[in-house]
Amino acid sequence: EAGVAQSPRYKIIEKRQSVAFWCNPISGHATLYWYQQILGQGPKLLIQFQNNGVVDDSQLPKDRFSAERLKGVDSTLKIQPAKLEDSAVYLCASSFALGPRNEQFFGPGTRLTVL
Amino acid sequence: TQLLEQSPQFLSIQEGENLTVYCNSSSVFSSLQWYRQEPGEGPVLLVTVVTGGEVKKLKRLTFQFGDARKDSSLHITAAQPGDTGLYLCAGANNYGQNFVFGPGTRLSVLP
């Protein structure tokens, strides 16, 4: 079974530029998550989708971050414009269904450096 | 906003030693999950606990969920270099929403 795929693996941009990350979850997984992990910290949930609907985006900085999952499968996360403090690893995860017992399967992440 | 604290932040031990790491909150969670993360990779689930007082064992790892479902512990017996990594706890509400991760305990097991 293929895991969660993310691209690119690394991205370096200058502040005020835009960047987009792509995630393809495990086939059949209805729930998709985007996390931001700053060096030395635990992952912070940015947005959670159930199929193509948003379940939780309370910690997404909506003035600069956006995410979509139009067909309920793959997803993109965009930052526009980027700030220095956005430097982090962006992790995508998926789970079979919504619920506190469901295992989240994580992708390898995209490491973003904003100069 | 629910918060999870983990202690210790860093732990360096010799192979064969035992250790316990802790995950604490002032909030009640419907479930607590423990993940291990290695450099350059995403976290991998170790266990999910959902019942207050629950104890789960996974080979040399023992997980406990506090009676009030506000805290959890992970005990490793006879640690091995392969146990090295970042141990993260994560809590969720009853609907599987509002996932909150702790800052992690970075464990280093020296041969």
mmCIF file with all atom_site columns, N, CA and C in Angstrom, chain B residues 53-108:
data_model
loop_
_atom_site.group_PDB
_atom_site.id
_atom_site.type_symbol
_atom_site.label_atom_id
_atom_site.label_alt_id
_atom_site.label_comp_id
_atom_site.label_asym_id
_atom_site.label_entity_id
_atom_site.label_seq_id
_atom_site.pdbx_PDB_ins_code
_atom_site.Cartn_x
_atom_site.Cartn_y
_atom_site.Cartn_z
_atom_site.occupancy
_atom_site.B_iso_or_equiv
_atom_site.pdbx_formal_charge
_atom_site.auth_seq_id
_atom_site.auth_comp_id
_atom_site.auth_asym_id
_atom_site.auth_atom_id
_atom_site.pdbx_PDB_model_num
ATOM 1   N N  . GLY B 1 53  ? -7.277  5.256  32.770 1.00 0.00 ? 53  GLY B N  1
ATOM 2   C CA . GLY B 1 53  ? -6.647  4.158  33.480 1.00 0.00 ? 53  GLY B CA 1
ATOM 3   C C  . GLY B 1 53  ? -6.132  3.048  32.588 1.00 0.00 ? 53  GLY B C  1
ATOM 4   N N  . GLU B 1 54  ? -6.374  3.173  31.298 1.00 0.00 ? 54  GLU B N  1
ATOM 5   C CA . GLU B 1 54  ? -5.986  2.119  30.353 1.00 0.00 ? 54  GLU B CA 1
ATOM 6   C C  . GLU B 1 54  ? -4.469  1.962  30.286 1.00 0.00 ? 54  GLU B C  1
ATOM 7   N N  . VAL B 1 55  ? -4.019  0.720  30.222 1.00 0.00 ? 55  VAL B N  1
ATOM 8   C CA . VAL B 1 55  ? -2.609  0.399  30.044 1.00 0.00 ? 55  VAL B CA 1
ATOM 9   C C  . VAL B 1 55  ? -2.471  -0.477 28.805 1.00 0.00 ? 55  VAL B C  1
ATOM 10  N N  . LYS B 1 56  ? -1.562  -0.088 27.929 1.00 0.00 ? 56  LYS B N  1
ATOM 11  C CA . LYS B 1 56  ? -1.296  -0.892 26.735 1.00 0.00 ? 56  LYS B CA 1
ATOM 12  C C  . LYS B 1 56  ? 0.188   -1.188 26.658 1.00 0.00 ? 56  LYS B C  1
ATOM 13  N N  . LYS B 1 57  ? 0.496   -2.412 26.232 1.00 0.00 ? 57  LYS B N  1
ATOM 14  C CA . LYS B 1 57  ? 1.898   -2.801 26.082 1.00 0.00 ? 57  LYS B CA 1
ATOM 15  C C  . LYS B 1 57  ? 2.189   -3.138 24.636 1.00 0.00 ? 57  LYS B C  1
ATOM 16  N N  . LEU B 1 58  ? 3.342   -2.664 24.183 1.00 0.00 ? 58  LEU B N  1
ATOM 17  C CA . LEU B 1 58  ? 3.797   -2.926 22.832 1.00 0.00 ? 58  LEU B CA 1
ATOM 18  C C  . LEU B 1 58  ? 5.258   -3.325 22.962 1.00 0.00 ? 58  LEU B C  1
ATOM 19  N N  . LYS B 1 59  ? 5.485   -4.642 23.082 1.00 0.00 ? 59  LYS B N  1
ATOM 20  C CA . LYS B 1 59  ? 6.828   -5.186 23.300 1.00 0.00 ? 59  LYS B CA 1
ATOM 21  C C  . LYS B 1 59  ? 7.444   -4.538 24.539 1.00 0.00 ? 59  LYS B C  1
ATOM 22  N N  . ARG B 1 60  ? 8.490   -3.759 24.395 1.00 0.00 ? 60  ARG B N  1
ATOM 23  C CA . ARG B 1 60  ? 9.159   -3.158 25.546 1.00 0.00 ? 60  ARG B CA 1
ATOM 24  C C  . ARG B 1 60  ? 8.557   -1.815 25.952 1.00 0.00 ? 60  ARG B C  1
ATOM 25  N N  . LEU B 1 61  ? 7.512   -1.382 25.263 1.00 0.00 ? 61  LEU B N  1
ATOM 26  C CA . LEU B 1 61  ? 6.894   -0.090 25.544 1.00 0.00 ? 61  LEU B CA 1
ATOM 27  C C  . LEU B 1 61  ? 5.583   -0.290 26.289 1.00 0.00 ? 61  LEU B C  1
ATOM 28  N N  . THR B 1 62  ? 5.377   0.464  27.366 1.00 0.00 ? 62  THR B N  1
ATOM 29  C CA . THR B 1 62  ? 4.136   0.417  28.129 1.00 0.00 ? 62  THR B CA 1
ATOM 30  C C  . THR B 1 62  ? 3.546   1.815  28.183 1.00 0.00 ? 62  THR B C  1
ATOM 31  N N  . PHE B 1 63  ? 2.303   1.925  27.778 1.00 0.00 ? 63  PHE B N  1
ATOM 32  C CA . PHE B 1 63  ? 1.606   3.206  27.723 1.00 0.00 ? 63  PHE B CA 1
ATOM 33  C C  . PHE B 1 63  ? 0.483   3.196  28.755 1.00 0.00 ? 63  PHE B C  1
ATOM 34  N N  . GLN B 1 64  ? 0.303   4.325  29.433 1.00 0.00 ? 64  GLN B N  1
ATOM 35  C CA . GLN B 1 64  ? -0.780  4.447  30.399 1.00 0.00 ? 64  GLN B CA 1
ATOM 36  C C  . GLN B 1 64  ? -1.515  5.745  30.196 1.00 0.00 ? 64  GLN B C  1
ATOM 37  N N  . PHE B 1 65  ? -2.836  5.692  30.250 1.00 0.00 ? 65  PHE B N  1
ATOM 38  C CA . PHE B 1 65  ? -3.687  6.870  30.170 1.00 0.00 ? 65  PHE B CA 1
ATOM 39  C C  . PHE B 1 65  ? -4.173  7.159  31.586 1.00 0.00 ? 65  PHE B C  1
ATOM 40  N N  . GLY B 1 66  ? -4.058  8.385  32.039 1.00 0.00 ? 66  GLY B N  1
ATOM 41  C CA . GLY B 1 66  ? -4.461  8.732  33.383 1.00 0.00 ? 66  GLY B CA 1
ATOM 42  C C  . GLY B 1 66  ? -5.952  8.524  33.610 1.00 0.00 ? 66  GLY B C  1
ATOM 43  N N  . ASP B 1 67  ? -6.323  8.303  34.852 1.00 0.00 ? 67  ASP B N  1
ATOM 44  C CA . ASP B 1 67  ? -7.721  8.048  35.190 1.00 0.00 ? 67  ASP B CA 1
ATOM 45  C C  . ASP B 1 67  ? -8.637  9.181  34.722 1.00 0.00 ? 67  ASP B C  1
ATOM 46  N N  . ALA B 1 68  ? -8.157  10.410 34.815 1.00 0.00 ? 68  ALA B N  1
ATOM 47  C CA . ALA B 1 68  ? -8.961  11.570 34.432 1.00 0.00 ? 68  ALA B CA 1
ATOM 48  C C  . ALA B 1 68  ? -8.821  11.925 32.964 1.00 0.00 ? 68  ALA B C  1
ATOM 49  N N  . ARG B 1 69  ? -8.080  11.134 32.233 1.00 0.00 ? 69  ARG B N  1
ATOM 50  C CA . ARG B 1 69  ? -7.838  11.345 30.789 1.00 0.00 ? 69  ARG B CA 1
ATOM 51  C C  . ARG B 1 69  ? -7.226  12.714 30.502 1.00 0.00 ? 69  ARG B C  1
ATOM 52  N N  . LYS B 1 70  ? -6.347  13.153 31.409 1.00 0.00 ? 70  LYS B N  1
ATOM 53  C CA . LYS B 1 70  ? -5.641  14.417 31.190 1.00 0.00 ? 70  LYS B CA 1
ATOM 54  C C  . LYS B 1 70  ? -4.140  14.197 30.991 1.00 0.00 ? 70  LYS B C  1
ATOM 55  N N  . ASP B 1 71  ? -3.661  12.980 31.252 1.00 0.00 ? 71  ASP B N  1
ATOM 56  C CA . ASP B 1 71  ? -2.229  12.755 31.182 1.00 0.00 ? 71  ASP B CA 1
ATOM 57  C C  . ASP B 1 71  ? -1.943  11.322 30.746 1.00 0.00 ? 71  ASP B C  1
ATOM 58  N N  . SER B 1 72  ? -0.722  11.114 30.305 1.00 0.00 ? 72  SER B N  1
ATOM 59  C CA . SER B 1 72  ? -0.316  9.802  29.843 1.00 0.00 ? 72  SER B CA 1
ATOM 60  C C  . SER B 1 72  ? 1.179   9.639  30.060 1.00 0.00 ? 72  SER B C  1
ATOM 61  N N  . SER B 1 73  ? 1.610   8.400  30.125 1.00 0.00 ? 73  SER B N  1
ATOM 62  C CA . SER B 1 73  ? 3.037   8.126  30.262 1.00 0.00 ? 73  SER B CA 1
ATOM 63  C C  . SER B 1 73  ? 3.429   7.006  29.315 1.00 0.00 ? 73  SER B C  1
ATOM 64  N N  . LEU B 1 74  ? 4.698   7.054  28.937 1.00 0.00 ? 74  LEU B N  1
ATOM 65  C CA . LEU B 1 74  ? 5.295   6.016  28.089 1.00 0.00 ? 74  LEU B CA 1
ATOM 66  C C  . LEU B 1 74  ? 6.536   5.514  28.815 1.00 0.00 ? 74  LEU B C  1
ATOM 67  N N  . HIS B 1 75  ? 6.555   4.217  29.101 1.00 0.00 ? 75  HIS B N  1
ATOM 68  C CA . HIS B 1 75  ? 7.705   3.615  29.773 1.00 0.00 ? 75  HIS B CA 1
ATOM 69  C C  . HIS B 1 75  ? 8.375   2.657  28.807 1.00 0.00 ? 75  HIS B C  1
ATOM 70  N N  . ILE B 1 76  ? 9.680   2.796  28.672 1.00 0.00 ? 76  ILE B N  1
ATOM 71  C CA . ILE B 1 76  ? 10.458  1.892  27.824 1.00 0.00 ? 76  ILE B CA 1
ATOM 72  C C  . ILE B 1 76  ? 11.394  1.080  28.724 1.00 0.00 ? 76  ILE B C  1
ATOM 73  N N  . THR B 1 77  ? 11.332  -0.223 28.581 1.00 0.00 ? 77  THR B N  1
ATOM 74  C CA . THR B 1 77  ? 12.191  -1.134 29.349 1.00 0.00 ? 77  THR B CA 1
ATOM 75  C C  . THR B 1 77  ? 13.375  -1.550 28.484 1.00 0.00 ? 77  THR B C  1
ATOM 76  N N  . ALA B 1 78  ? 14.538  -1.531 29.084 1.00 0.00 ? 78  ALA B N  1
ATOM 77  C CA . ALA B 1 78  ? 15.762  -1.978 28.392 1.00 0.00 ? 78  ALA B CA 1
ATOM 78  C C  . ALA B 1 78  ? 15.901  -1.289 27.035 1.00 0.00 ? 78  ALA B C  1
ATOM 79  N N  . ALA B 1 79  ? 16.049  0.018  27.077 1.00 0.00 ? 79  ALA B N  1
ATOM 80  C CA . ALA B 1 79  ? 16.097  0.805  25.847 1.00 0.00 ? 79  ALA B CA 1
ATOM 81  C C  . ALA B 1 79  ? 17.223  0.342  24.916 1.00 0.00 ? 79  ALA B C  1
ATOM 82  N N  . GLN B 1 80  ? 16.952  0.456  23.619 1.00 0.00 ? 80  GLN B N  1
ATOM 83  C CA . GLN B 1 80  ? 17.912  0.084  22.589 1.00 0.00 ? 80  GLN B CA 1
ATOM 84  C C  . GLN B 1 80  ? 18.185  1.282  21.685 1.00 0.00 ? 80  GLN B C  1
ATOM 85  N N  . PRO B 1 81  ? 19.331  1.315  21.019 1.00 0.00 ? 81  PRO B N  1
ATOM 86  C CA . PRO B 1 81  ? 19.637  2.446  20.123 1.00 0.00 ? 81  PRO B CA 1
ATOM 87  C C  . PRO B 1 81  ? 18.532  2.692  19.088 1.00 0.00 ? 81  PRO B C  1
ATOM 88  N N  . GLY B 1 82  ? 17.836  1.657  18.682 1.00 0.00 ? 82  GLY B N  1
ATOM 89  C CA . GLY B 1 82  ? 16.743  1.799  17.726 1.00 0.00 ? 82  GLY B CA 1
ATOM 90  C C  . GLY B 1 82  ? 15.544  2.550  18.279 1.00 0.00 ? 82  GLY B C  1
ATOM 91  N N  . ASP B 1 83  ? 15.514  2.764  19.592 1.00 0.00 ? 83  ASP B N  1
ATOM 92  C CA . ASP B 1 83  ? 14.427  3.538  20.200 1.00 0.00 ? 83  ASP B CA 1
ATOM 93  C C  . ASP B 1 83  ? 14.676  5.041  20.080 1.00 0.00 ? 83  ASP B C  1
ATOM 94  N N  . THR B 1 84  ? 15.833  5.420  19.624 1.00 0.00 ? 84  THR B N  1
ATOM 95  C CA . THR B 1 84  ? 16.169  6.836  19.484 1.00 0.00 ? 84  THR B CA 1
ATOM 96  C C  . THR B 1 84  ? 15.181  7.530  18.564 1.00 0.00 ? 84  THR B C  1
ATOM 97  N N  . GLY B 1 85  ? 14.720  8.717  18.981 1.00 0.00 ? 85  GLY B N  1
ATOM 98  C CA . GLY B 1 85  ? 13.787  9.468  18.155 1.00 0.00 ? 85  GLY B CA 1
ATOM 99  C C  . GLY B 1 85  ? 13.057  10.508 18.977 1.00 0.00 ? 85  GLY B C  1
ATOM 100 N N  . LEU B 1 86  ? 12.117  11.180 18.333 1.00 0.00 ? 86  LEU B N  1
ATOM 101 C CA . LEU B 1 86  ? 11.280  12.186 18.994 1.00 0.00 ? 86  LEU B CA 1
ATOM 102 C C  . LEU B 1 86  ? 9.937   11.535 19.306 1.00 0.00 ? 86  LEU B C  1
ATOM 103 N N  . TYR B 1 87  ? 9.584   11.506 20.568 1.00 0.00 ? 87  TYR B N  1
ATOM 104 C CA . TYR B 1 87  ? 8.328   10.907 21.001 1.00 0.00 ? 87  TYR B CA 1
ATOM 105 C C  . TYR B 1 87  ? 7.305   12.010 21.238 1.00 0.00 ? 87  TYR B C  1
ATOM 106 N N  . LEU B 1 88  ? 6.212   11.915 20.514 1.00 0.00 ? 88  LEU B N  1
ATOM 107 C CA . LEU B 1 88  ? 5.165   12.935 20.542 1.00 0.00 ? 88  LEU B CA 1
ATOM 108 C C  . LEU B 1 88  ? 3.873   12.351 21.067 1.00 0.00 ? 88  LEU B C  1
ATOM 109 N N  . CYS B 1 89  ? 3.190   13.081 21.927 1.00 0.00 ? 89  CYS B N  1
ATOM 110 C CA . CYS B 1 89  ? 1.831   12.684 22.302 1.00 0.00 ? 89  CYS B CA 1
ATOM 111 C C  . CYS B 1 89  ? 0.867   13.645 21.610 1.00 0.00 ? 89  CYS B C  1
ATOM 112 N N  . ALA B 1 90  ? -0.312  13.159 21.319 1.00 0.00 ? 90  ALA B N  1
ATOM 113 C CA . ALA B 1 90  ? -1.317  13.958 20.626 1.00 0.00 ? 90  ALA B CA 1
ATOM 114 C C  . ALA B 1 90  ? -2.689  13.622 21.193 1.00 0.00 ? 90  ALA B C  1
ATOM 115 N N  . GLY B 1 91  ? -3.497  14.654 21.418 1.00 0.00 ? 91  GLY B N  1
ATOM 116 C CA . GLY B 1 91  ? -4.837  14.456 21.957 1.00 0.00 ? 91  GLY B CA 1
ATOM 117 C C  . GLY B 1 91  ? -5.883  14.962 20.995 1.00 0.00 ? 91  GLY B C  1
ATOM 118 N N  . ALA B 1 92  ? -7.071  14.377 21.096 1.00 0.00 ? 92  ALA B N  1
ATOM 119 C CA . ALA B 1 92  ? -8.173  14.801 20.240 1.00 0.00 ? 92  ALA B CA 1
ATOM 120 C C  . ALA B 1 92  ? -9.473  14.813 21.034 1.00 0.00 ? 92  ALA B C  1
ATOM 121 N N  . ASN B 1 93  ? -10.448 15.555 20.515 1.00 0.00 ? 93  ASN B N  1
ATOM 122 C CA . ASN B 1 93  ? -11.758 15.563 21.160 1.00 0.00 ? 93  ASN B CA 1
ATOM 123 C C  . ASN B 1 93  ? -12.574 14.364 20.678 1.00 0.00 ? 93  ASN B C  1
ATOM 124 N N  . ASN B 1 94  ? -13.786 14.277 21.123 1.00 0.00 ? 94  ASN B N  1
ATOM 125 C CA . ASN B 1 94  ? -14.606 13.099 20.866 1.00 0.00 ? 94  ASN B CA 1
ATOM 126 C C  . ASN B 1 94  ? -14.940 12.903 19.392 1.00 0.00 ? 94  ASN B C  1
ATOM 127 N N  . TYR B 1 95  ? -14.812 13.968 18.621 1.00 0.00 ? 95  TYR B N  1
ATOM 128 C CA . TYR B 1 95  ? -15.157 13.876 17.204 1.00 0.00 ? 95  TYR B CA 1
ATOM 129 C C  . TYR B 1 95  ? -13.916 13.693 16.324 1.00 0.00 ? 95  TYR B C  1
ATOM 130 N N  . GLY B 1 96  ? -12.771 13.510 16.945 1.00 0.00 ? 96  GLY B N  1
ATOM 131 C CA . GLY B 1 96  ? -11.549 13.371 16.162 1.00 0.00 ? 96  GLY B CA 1
ATOM 132 C C  . GLY B 1 96  ? -11.107 14.684 15.566 1.00 0.00 ? 96  GLY B C  1
ATOM 133 N N  . GLN B 1 97  ? -11.471 15.766 16.222 1.00 0.00 ? 97  GLN B N  1
ATOM 134 C CA . GLN B 1 97  ? -11.093 17.091 15.756 1.00 0.00 ? 97  GLN B CA 1
ATOM 135 C C  . GLN B 1 97  ? -10.129 17.741 16.745 1.00 0.00 ? 97  GLN B C  1
ATOM 136 N N  . ASN B 1 98  ? -9.640  18.890 16.355 1.00 0.00 ? 98  ASN B N  1
ATOM 137 C CA . ASN B 1 98  ? -8.786  19.694 17.227 1.00 0.00 ? 98  ASN B CA 1
ATOM 138 C C  . ASN B 1 98  ? -7.582  18.911 17.729 1.00 0.00 ? 98  ASN B C  1
ATOM 139 N N  . PHE B 1 99  ? -6.942  18.172 16.832 1.00 0.00 ? 99  PHE B N  1
ATOM 140 C CA . PHE B 1 99  ? -5.760  17.425 17.240 1.00 0.00 ? 99  PHE B CA 1
ATOM 141 C C  . PHE B 1 99  ? -4.698  18.386 17.740 1.00 0.00 ? 99  PHE B C  1
ATOM 142 N N  . VAL B 1 100 ? -4.174  18.056 18.929 1.00 0.00 ? 100 VAL B N  1
ATOM 143 C CA . VAL B 1 100 ? -3.122  18.866 19.536 1.00 0.00 ? 100 VAL B CA 1
ATOM 144 C C  . VAL B 1 100 ? -1.943  17.957 19.823 1.00 0.00 ? 100 VAL B C  1
ATOM 145 N N  . PHE B 1 101 ? -0.771  18.374 19.369 1.00 0.00 ? 101 PHE B N  1
ATOM 146 C CA . PHE B 1 101 ? 0.454   17.638 19.650 1.00 0.00 ? 101 PHE B CA 1
ATOM 147 C C  . PHE B 1 101 ? 1.238   18.347 20.753 1.00 0.00 ? 101 PHE B C  1
ATOM 148 N N  . GLY B 1 102 ? 1.903   17.548 21.574 1.00 0.00 ? 102 GLY B N  1
ATOM 149 C CA . GLY B 1 102 ? 2.852   18.108 22.522 1.00 0.00 ? 102 GLY B CA 1
ATOM 150 C C  . GLY B 1 102 ? 4.152   18.450 21.813 1.00 0.00 ? 102 GLY B C  1
ATOM 151 N N  . PRO B 1 103 ? 5.086   19.104 22.511 1.00 0.00 ? 103 PRO B N  1
ATOM 152 C CA . PRO B 1 103 ? 6.352   19.506 21.885 1.00 0.00 ? 103 PRO B CA 1
ATOM 153 C C  . PRO B 1 103 ? 7.326   18.352 21.697 1.00 0.00 ? 103 PRO B C  1
ATOM 154 N N  . GLY B 1 104 ? 7.064   17.232 22.353 1.00 0.00 ? 104 GLY B N  1
ATOM 155 C CA . GLY B 1 104 ? 7.899   16.054 22.156 1.00 0.00 ? 104 GLY B CA 1
ATOM 156 C C  . GLY B 1 104 ? 9.002   15.886 23.180 1.00 0.00 ? 104 GLY B C  1
ATOM 157 N N  . THR B 1 105 ? 9.431   14.651 23.327 1.00 0.00 ? 105 THR B N  1
ATOM 158 C CA . THR B 1 105 ? 10.621  14.295 24.107 1.00 0.00 ? 105 THR B CA 1
ATOM 159 C C  . THR B 1 105 ? 11.621  13.689 23.146 1.00 0.00 ? 105 THR B C  1
ATOM 160 N N  . ARG B 1 106 ? 12.801  14.302 23.088 1.00 0.00 ? 106 ARG B N  1
ATOM 161 C CA . ARG B 1 106 ? 13.825  13.780 22.184 1.00 0.00 ? 106 ARG B CA 1
ATOM 162 C C  . ARG B 1 106 ? 14.693  12.798 22.957 1.00 0.00 ? 106 ARG B C  1
ATOM 163 N N  . LEU B 1 107 ? 14.612  11.524 22.559 1.00 0.00 ? 107 LEU B N  1
ATOM 164 C CA . LEU B 1 107 ? 15.330  10.443 23.242 1.00 0.00 ? 107 LEU B CA 1
ATOM 165 C C  . LEU B 1 107 ? 16.526  10.006 22.427 1.00 0.00 ? 107 LEU B C  1
ATOM 166 N N  . SER B 1 108 ? 17.641  9.880  23.121 1.00 0.00 ? 108 SER B N  1
ATOM 167 C CA . SER B 1 108 ? 18.855  9.361  22.503 1.00 0.00 ? 108 SER B CA 1
ATOM 168 C C  . SER B 1 108 ? 19.346  8.186  23.341 1.00 0.00 ? 108 SER B C  1
#
